[in-house]
Amino acid sequence: MRMTRIAEECGFFDEKVDWSKKPSKMEEDVEQHGDQEEDDDRYERTRHANWLSLFNFTTKKHAIPLTCAIILSIASGIIVPALAIFLGKVFDSFTSYGGATLSGSGLVRKVSIDCLALVGLGSASWLLNGGYYMFWLVFGELQAKSVRDRLFDDLLEKDMEWYDMRKSGIGALIPRMQTQIRELQLATSQPLGFLCQYVVTMLAALGLAFYSAWSLTLVTLATVPFSAVILSVISAKMQPSIEAQEEKLTEASKIANNGISSIDTVKCFNGQDFEIWQYASVIKKAARCYLIQAHANALQIGFVRIITLGMFVQGFWYGSTLIHPGGKSAGQVLTTFWSCLMATQAIEQILPQMIVLEKGRAAGATLKAILDQVKMGRKITRMRGKRNPQFCEGDVEVRNVSFAYPARPDKMALSNANFFFGAGETTFVVGRSGSGKSTLGNLLMLYYTAGLGDISIDGNSLQTLDLHWIRNNITLVQQQSVLFNETIFKNIAFGRRDHDNVRKEEVREAVQVALLQATINDLPEGLDTLIGASGNSMSGGQKQRVALARARLRDTPILILDEATSALDYISRSLVMDAIREWRKGKTTIIITHDTSQIFEDDFVYVLESGRVVQEGFKSALEGNRNGLFASLLVAGGDQMILSHAEDEAEISYSRPIQRSQSEGSIATSQRRSLISQDSLDLIYTERAQYVPVMFAMESMDTGLGRTPSLSLMSPLSPPKIQGRPASAEWRASTGPTVVKSSVTPLTSTIMLPPQGLELLELTGQRTVLNRVKTATPRRRRSAPSSAVPTPGSSAKPLLSSRPTFRRRKKKLSKAEKDRRIKSLKKILSTLWPNMNWQTRMILILGFICATIHAAATPTFSWVFAKLLATFYLSSGRSNGALTWSLAVLGVAIGDSLASYGMHYLLEYCGQSWIDTLRIQALQRVMDQPRSWFDRDKNSLSRIVESLDRNAEEMRNLVGRFAGFVFVAIIMTSIAVIWSFAVCWKLTFVGIASGPFMYGITRGFEAASGKWEGKSNDAAEVAGSIFTETFTSIRTVRALTLEGYFRRKYGKATQNALKVGLMRSAYSGLFFGLSDSGIIFVTALIFWYGAVLACSNHFSTEDIITVFTMLLFSIANANAIIAFIPQINSSRDTASRLLRLSSLPLHASHEHTGEQRIGTVGKITFNNLNFTYPSRPDQRVLHSLNLKISPNTCTAIVGSSGSGKSTIASLLLGLYPPDPTSKDTTNAPPSLTIAGRDIRRIHTATLRSLIAIVPQSPTLFSASIAENIAYGLPEASPFNTLGNVRAAAQAAGIDDFITSLPRGYYTPVGEGGMGLSGGQAQRLAVARALVRRPKVLILDEATSALDMESAEVVRKSVRSLVGREGGTGMTVLIITHSREMMMVAENIVVLDRGRVVEEGSFDDLMRKRGEFARLLSGGEWTGRE
């Protein structure tokens, strides 16, 4: 492995760590088996995908539209050979007239009859072409709906193991599935219709040719079998490149998804350039794969071109020998030859659609393979029992249960564990990080089934109970709550099965329990405020309160709280816990926590260690065992254990960087160089060399796109999952404090509460306080409750979909559509030239030169073809003349073939280069946007990733496929018109006079198609967002039994998408039929007027035939462009979406206003600072904040949830500018200064290199542990060494765990950190902050997910970092709710509603008995013995 080699070069070996260890079988299973499960079968299927894959999702309901589409395609396909019959008759008439065997009046009469037949044929063509086009679009829409519904339904029933084992995570898989659905839809719409029509045309034309002159047909098509073999060989080489491109695009989507979803981490650690560089390198590999496809397709087109025109050599030479008395007439020969030409042209018309069809075939096979894979494994339906007890008393018993997560099959999360949770009792489960606590909740919710042992509720085995009954009787509330893109009211109402019938009064009661009323009152629309995707507009504490309110409304007999109050301040947590205890009287409550201060003396406690129950009993009894683990958990973080500064010094020194030897390299250096050496893009920045190429993966985010569902459940040491709800994608973050029972004497004999606290107690019940001062009697285990609780699942009502949600979404989309504004083709294509380097510009010019030659070849061919026709009425020398002009045609064919190949390949190359440049520009500009930009709805993660992926792929067609055709049509028509004017200006003028008619119907087709393409894309986007929201939050959906709700909601969205698609089909079909058949009406007019001119003897028959052929060939080729109009409009719509991102302002945000580079931070001063988040302009977060932080000190910022603590960290890191709402003047003092300098004048990247943060939600990437710790360090940095990485890990208390792993620091943490528990991930985040030796370290709830011992290690490290001799210490800013972390700080700042209300040392503030004392006393027992 790369890291092993670097370690060997560095000589960084240790007896304690075997850096060269190979992966264990367990790791190989995870890394390889998981990959194989997802990829091997699927890609094996796509390699053998046949054309039936396009119909993998066709059902009996689709039979009628499909049958109509095929019948109409057959009928419309016959139109072209029928046209050949009349064309043959017309030319036969002109040949007879030229050979003086037909009079002028006879010519006009015969041609008039044939032209009337052509008009009738054109009318039939209008109806048939319009009908088949419409039905094929309908069929494509039905295919899209079918695959969407089947995917949704099957994934909704899939067990969690499948989600865990996704190689790239469900967040990366979903966008690719959406793209593949689109590719399948496109392929089964117009392209499949064209294929069907052209195949019929080819067969009918061949039949007519054999009927007219079978011998001539055989001679003419003699090269076709050989050509078919060549074409099939070329086509076979396309499929592997399509698969490879799909794989690379999936990887690129994952990289973009990672970077955008973790934008805070990327910005704070200056990782923007690296993310762009990494994305560009993968995009370049995908481009190589596509160019292989483009090359193969261009070869096919060029080869067919030479075969099509080359057959004139043998065909016309042999045909001329058949024209003699008693033989074939000129008309018969012309009909035969024209039929052969139409047959080969039909093949030529199919080829431009082949890439679309091939991609659709691969997409169909891949989607089918995914569904087959889903069906092969276990489904949750197979895990369901049938029992539905009428009551649930709440006795929960776990007997001898052993369990290992699917991703870690040889690491037991629980081992022979036994628990009993008595009905109506509150029981606590404690233990170190990764001890298996959260696994218990996952097993009770039946996310997984225990491998050994049994779990029962009221004596009924979990396996025999109905799954919905279980989840309707158990509520699991975890730390990082998953909220949906609904109003606060709806999110809380989801707690009830009949959530559509919940009254606001009921929700308000639940809100009071969760202390959420003040937050709701501050919102502009109160409970009806839309909180956005995953509740991004709310803080972690606020989201936890929403989840608790939802649990209160749900009110199930069994409640599991897994660190559910960790993000709350002391007083809020205490009041909420009081309210919970009051509410849960007589109901079973299981509380999983690190916070032992909330455990009463008579509470029963289970203590876990490495998946085993090592202690159990009442707290009072466990405390007495000083040698037990529980006692150590109490003591490890207690204030009585605060050691002296000298004793707490960490062993490693942070006074100076570790010096590297010359042989010691930085982490990931070799890989970085190898990747850069492969990169030929001119878009990599000169500063790229400074960044470490650490390979990332998805990270935790509120939408869940960044993380694999339930990855935490794959930990060998089950993480302390502290989510607000069983959210699949958000297990990683941890924001709660680590609290132990304090020995501080209560300040008063009663609890000191702020006014809102007193009001809350009145609302939730004053008995809680009274009960706490009484001497409690220890309870007996296994006691039954006084009364049974009715089962919520016994009378379940069907869920109803939310109509207001859909309307609201529609409005938002409408606004987004206005903001987007579909750009004109001129504006889109005007971005082509500026976004190319000189080499690509030369290729583009060469491509259009080839297109010009290709365009000129058709009029030239028409002229030569006219000469060939003229030989038919020669009385002598007919064979020699035909051979001469046939050879001339061969020369034109060779030139045209080469030009056609060059045009298609070179323009595809330029199109690929164009979109890749725009992709990288778009990602660069997105990364450069201020943090507030990401809070807007139209800038959601799913929209950005879709623009970079699917939208870019469709945008390429504008240059690669369509620009060349349009250019050729313009040049070809221009040449043909000029040439025709020179030969016969009158006939040419009549042909041109039909131009406005053709232009009008074409513009109508374009307008109708463009309008409905945009609406269809928007409707599909809505469905996609619901799909994404459902499966990135699949745990929460299942925990709340919302499957039915989201199924109906998604069904409505797909039904609406189908409805819009059907309207698009109707309008597009109407205008397509008219525009496609218009050429026949124009042909009839030209023929009739040509006959009139021939009779007048003003022009020779040869001249008129020359004009005929030129105009007909040119107009026919130009008319073929009409078929591309819907695809052009779709590409134009998607291009507008990508261009919106690529044209975002660059270096225009507040992050680029400063230019001063500083070497140290020094004193930090907040001077009368006001701040309001741009997304919430009506809610001021900081009010006239005045605060000074001296260098080399440790300051704690405390306060209730939502008081503005984390906002201070965001301002210091430059994520938001200070004073966004103040009217700043040039004379006003700066509101935030660092080292005496206005933060707005400081170079942001330099500032962030001096400040490191450990956020509430740790972000880990799918890379090795060492790479995660070293993320963001420049290559040349003295800190970018494995030695320094390990030193930081030791300071964070994670080194022992890392070295115990088989591969040590090279161990991959897995997608989203699936190999680590929440506490382990938190410690890695601490190590990542420490490794860069920052001048300022910000710890934002850095110990919230840690057990007491781990938290104490971090506190020791913090003490060692501050106030070192020589001024080499570090400024530490602690944002916390944890009492123990507060006691580490020299100075404590108390915030309340964005203002500093108190400041001083811990002891001084406690003596003041002010806000700080009230904050802490709210978490204590008063008057208890």
Short mmCIF file of N, CA and C in Angstrom, two decimals, residues 433 478-480 540 544 563 566-567 594 700 707 719-723 730-738 1254-1259 1317-1323 1325 1340-1346:
data_model
loop_
_atom_site.label_atom_id
_atom_site.label_comp_id
_atom_site.label_asym_id
_atom_site.label_seq_id
_atom_site.Cartn_x
_atom_site.Cartn_y
_atom_site.Cartn_z
N SER A 433 -16.82 4.38 24.54
CA SER A 433 -17.12 4.48 23.11
C SER A 433 -16.82 3.16 22.43
N GLN A 478 -32.02 9.16 18.57
CA GLN A 478 -30.57 9.19 18.59
C GLN A 478 -30.06 10.62 18.50
N GLN A 479 -28.74 10.75 18.60
CA GLN A 479 -28.19 12.10 18.77
C GLN A 479 -28.43 13.02 17.58
N GLN A 480 -27.95 12.60 16.41
CA GLN A 480 -28.07 13.50 15.26
C GLN A 480 -29.40 13.23 14.55
N GLY A 540 -27.85 21.72 15.97
CA GLY A 540 -27.94 20.34 16.40
C GLY A 540 -28.86 20.17 17.60
N GLN A 544 -32.41 18.07 17.87
CA GLN A 544 -32.66 17.06 18.89
C GLN A 544 -33.99 17.32 19.60
N GLU A 563 -28.20 9.00 23.64
CA GLU A 563 -27.56 10.33 23.68
C GLU A 563 -28.48 11.39 23.09
N SER A 566 -27.69 15.14 24.17
CA SER A 566 -26.27 15.48 24.29
C SER A 566 -25.95 16.88 23.78
N ALA A 567 -26.74 17.42 22.85
CA ALA A 567 -26.44 18.73 22.28
C ALA A 567 -27.09 19.86 23.06
N HIS A 594 -23.44 8.71 27.95
CA HIS A 594 -22.15 8.88 28.63
C HIS A 594 -22.32 9.76 29.87
N SER A 700 -20.53 13.03 6.84
CA SER A 700 -21.85 13.26 7.43
C SER A 700 -22.39 14.61 7.08
N ARG A 707 -23.23 10.07 3.50
CA ARG A 707 -22.86 8.90 4.28
C ARG A 707 -23.66 7.68 3.89
N PRO A 719 -20.80 2.09 17.83
CA PRO A 719 -20.67 3.49 18.21
C PRO A 719 -21.77 3.94 19.15
N PRO A 720 -21.46 4.94 19.95
CA PRO A 720 -22.51 5.49 20.80
C PRO A 720 -23.41 6.35 19.97
N LYS A 721 -24.30 5.74 19.25
CA LYS A 721 -25.14 6.45 18.31
C LYS A 721 -26.08 7.37 19.04
N ILE A 722 -25.98 8.65 18.74
CA ILE A 722 -26.73 9.63 19.48
C ILE A 722 -27.51 10.48 18.51
N GLN A 723 -28.32 9.81 17.75
CA GLN A 723 -29.11 10.51 16.75
C GLN A 723 -30.49 10.80 17.30
N GLU A 730 -26.87 9.54 9.20
CA GLU A 730 -26.27 10.56 10.04
C GLU A 730 -25.82 10.02 11.38
N TRP A 731 -25.19 8.88 11.37
CA TRP A 731 -24.79 8.29 12.63
C TRP A 731 -23.52 8.92 13.14
N ARG A 732 -22.74 9.51 12.30
CA ARG A 732 -21.39 9.87 12.67
C ARG A 732 -21.28 11.00 13.66
N ALA A 733 -22.04 12.06 13.47
CA ALA A 733 -21.80 13.25 14.26
C ALA A 733 -22.17 13.03 15.71
N SER A 734 -21.51 13.74 16.56
CA SER A 734 -21.83 13.68 17.97
C SER A 734 -21.64 15.05 18.56
N THR A 735 -22.62 15.54 19.23
CA THR A 735 -22.56 16.91 19.68
C THR A 735 -22.83 17.07 21.17
N GLY A 736 -22.92 15.99 21.88
CA GLY A 736 -23.29 16.13 23.27
C GLY A 736 -22.12 16.25 24.21
N PRO A 737 -22.33 16.79 25.37
CA PRO A 737 -21.28 16.92 26.37
C PRO A 737 -21.08 15.63 27.14
N THR A 738 -19.94 15.52 27.74
CA THR A 738 -19.67 14.39 28.61
C THR A 738 -19.79 14.87 30.04
N VAL A 1254 -12.37 21.42 15.88
CA VAL A 1254 -12.97 20.09 16.02
C VAL A 1254 -14.47 20.31 16.13
N PRO A 1255 -15.21 20.05 15.05
CA PRO A 1255 -16.63 20.40 15.04
C PRO A 1255 -17.48 19.41 15.83
N GLN A 1256 -18.72 19.80 16.03
CA GLN A 1256 -19.66 18.91 16.71
C GLN A 1256 -19.82 17.60 15.95
N SER A 1257 -19.88 17.69 14.65
CA SER A 1257 -20.10 16.50 13.81
C SER A 1257 -18.79 16.17 13.11
N PRO A 1258 -18.04 15.18 13.58
CA PRO A 1258 -16.75 14.87 12.96
C PRO A 1258 -16.92 14.37 11.54
N THR A 1259 -16.05 14.83 10.68
CA THR A 1259 -16.10 14.47 9.27
C THR A 1259 -14.95 13.53 8.95
N SER A 1317 -16.46 3.78 15.69
CA SER A 1317 -17.61 4.22 16.46
C SER A 1317 -17.64 5.74 16.49
N GLY A 1318 -18.70 6.28 17.06
CA GLY A 1318 -18.82 7.73 17.12
C GLY A 1318 -17.71 8.36 17.93
N GLY A 1319 -17.36 7.75 19.07
CA GLY A 1319 -16.29 8.29 19.89
C GLY A 1319 -14.94 8.19 19.21
N GLN A 1320 -14.69 7.09 18.52
CA GLN A 1320 -13.42 6.95 17.80
C GLN A 1320 -13.31 7.98 16.68
N ALA A 1321 -14.40 8.21 15.98
CA ALA A 1321 -14.39 9.24 14.93
C ALA A 1321 -14.13 10.62 15.54
N GLN A 1322 -14.70 10.88 16.71
CA GLN A 1322 -14.50 12.17 17.36
C GLN A 1322 -13.02 12.36 17.73
N ARG A 1323 -12.38 11.31 18.19
CA ARG A 1323 -10.97 11.43 18.57
C ARG A 1323 -10.09 11.62 17.34
N ALA A 1325 -10.99 13.28 14.75
CA ALA A 1325 -11.16 14.70 14.42
C ALA A 1325 -10.31 15.57 15.32
N ASP A 1340 -15.43 22.44 19.47
CA ASP A 1340 -16.88 22.66 19.50
C ASP A 1340 -17.54 21.35 19.90
N GLU A 1341 -17.78 21.17 21.18
CA GLU A 1341 -18.33 19.92 21.73
C GLU A 1341 -17.46 18.73 21.32
N ALA A 1342 -16.15 18.89 21.48
CA ALA A 1342 -15.20 17.89 20.98
C ALA A 1342 -15.24 16.59 21.77
N THR A 1343 -15.78 16.60 22.98
CA THR A 1343 -15.81 15.38 23.78
C THR A 1343 -17.22 14.83 23.93
N SER A 1344 -18.13 15.31 23.11
CA SER A 1344 -19.54 14.95 23.30
C SER A 1344 -19.81 13.47 23.09
N ALA A 1345 -19.04 12.82 22.20
CA ALA A 1345 -19.29 11.41 21.92
C ALA A 1345 -18.30 10.50 22.62
N LEU A 1346 -17.52 11.06 23.55
CA LEU A 1346 -16.48 10.28 24.19
C LEU A 1346 -16.93 9.79 25.56
#
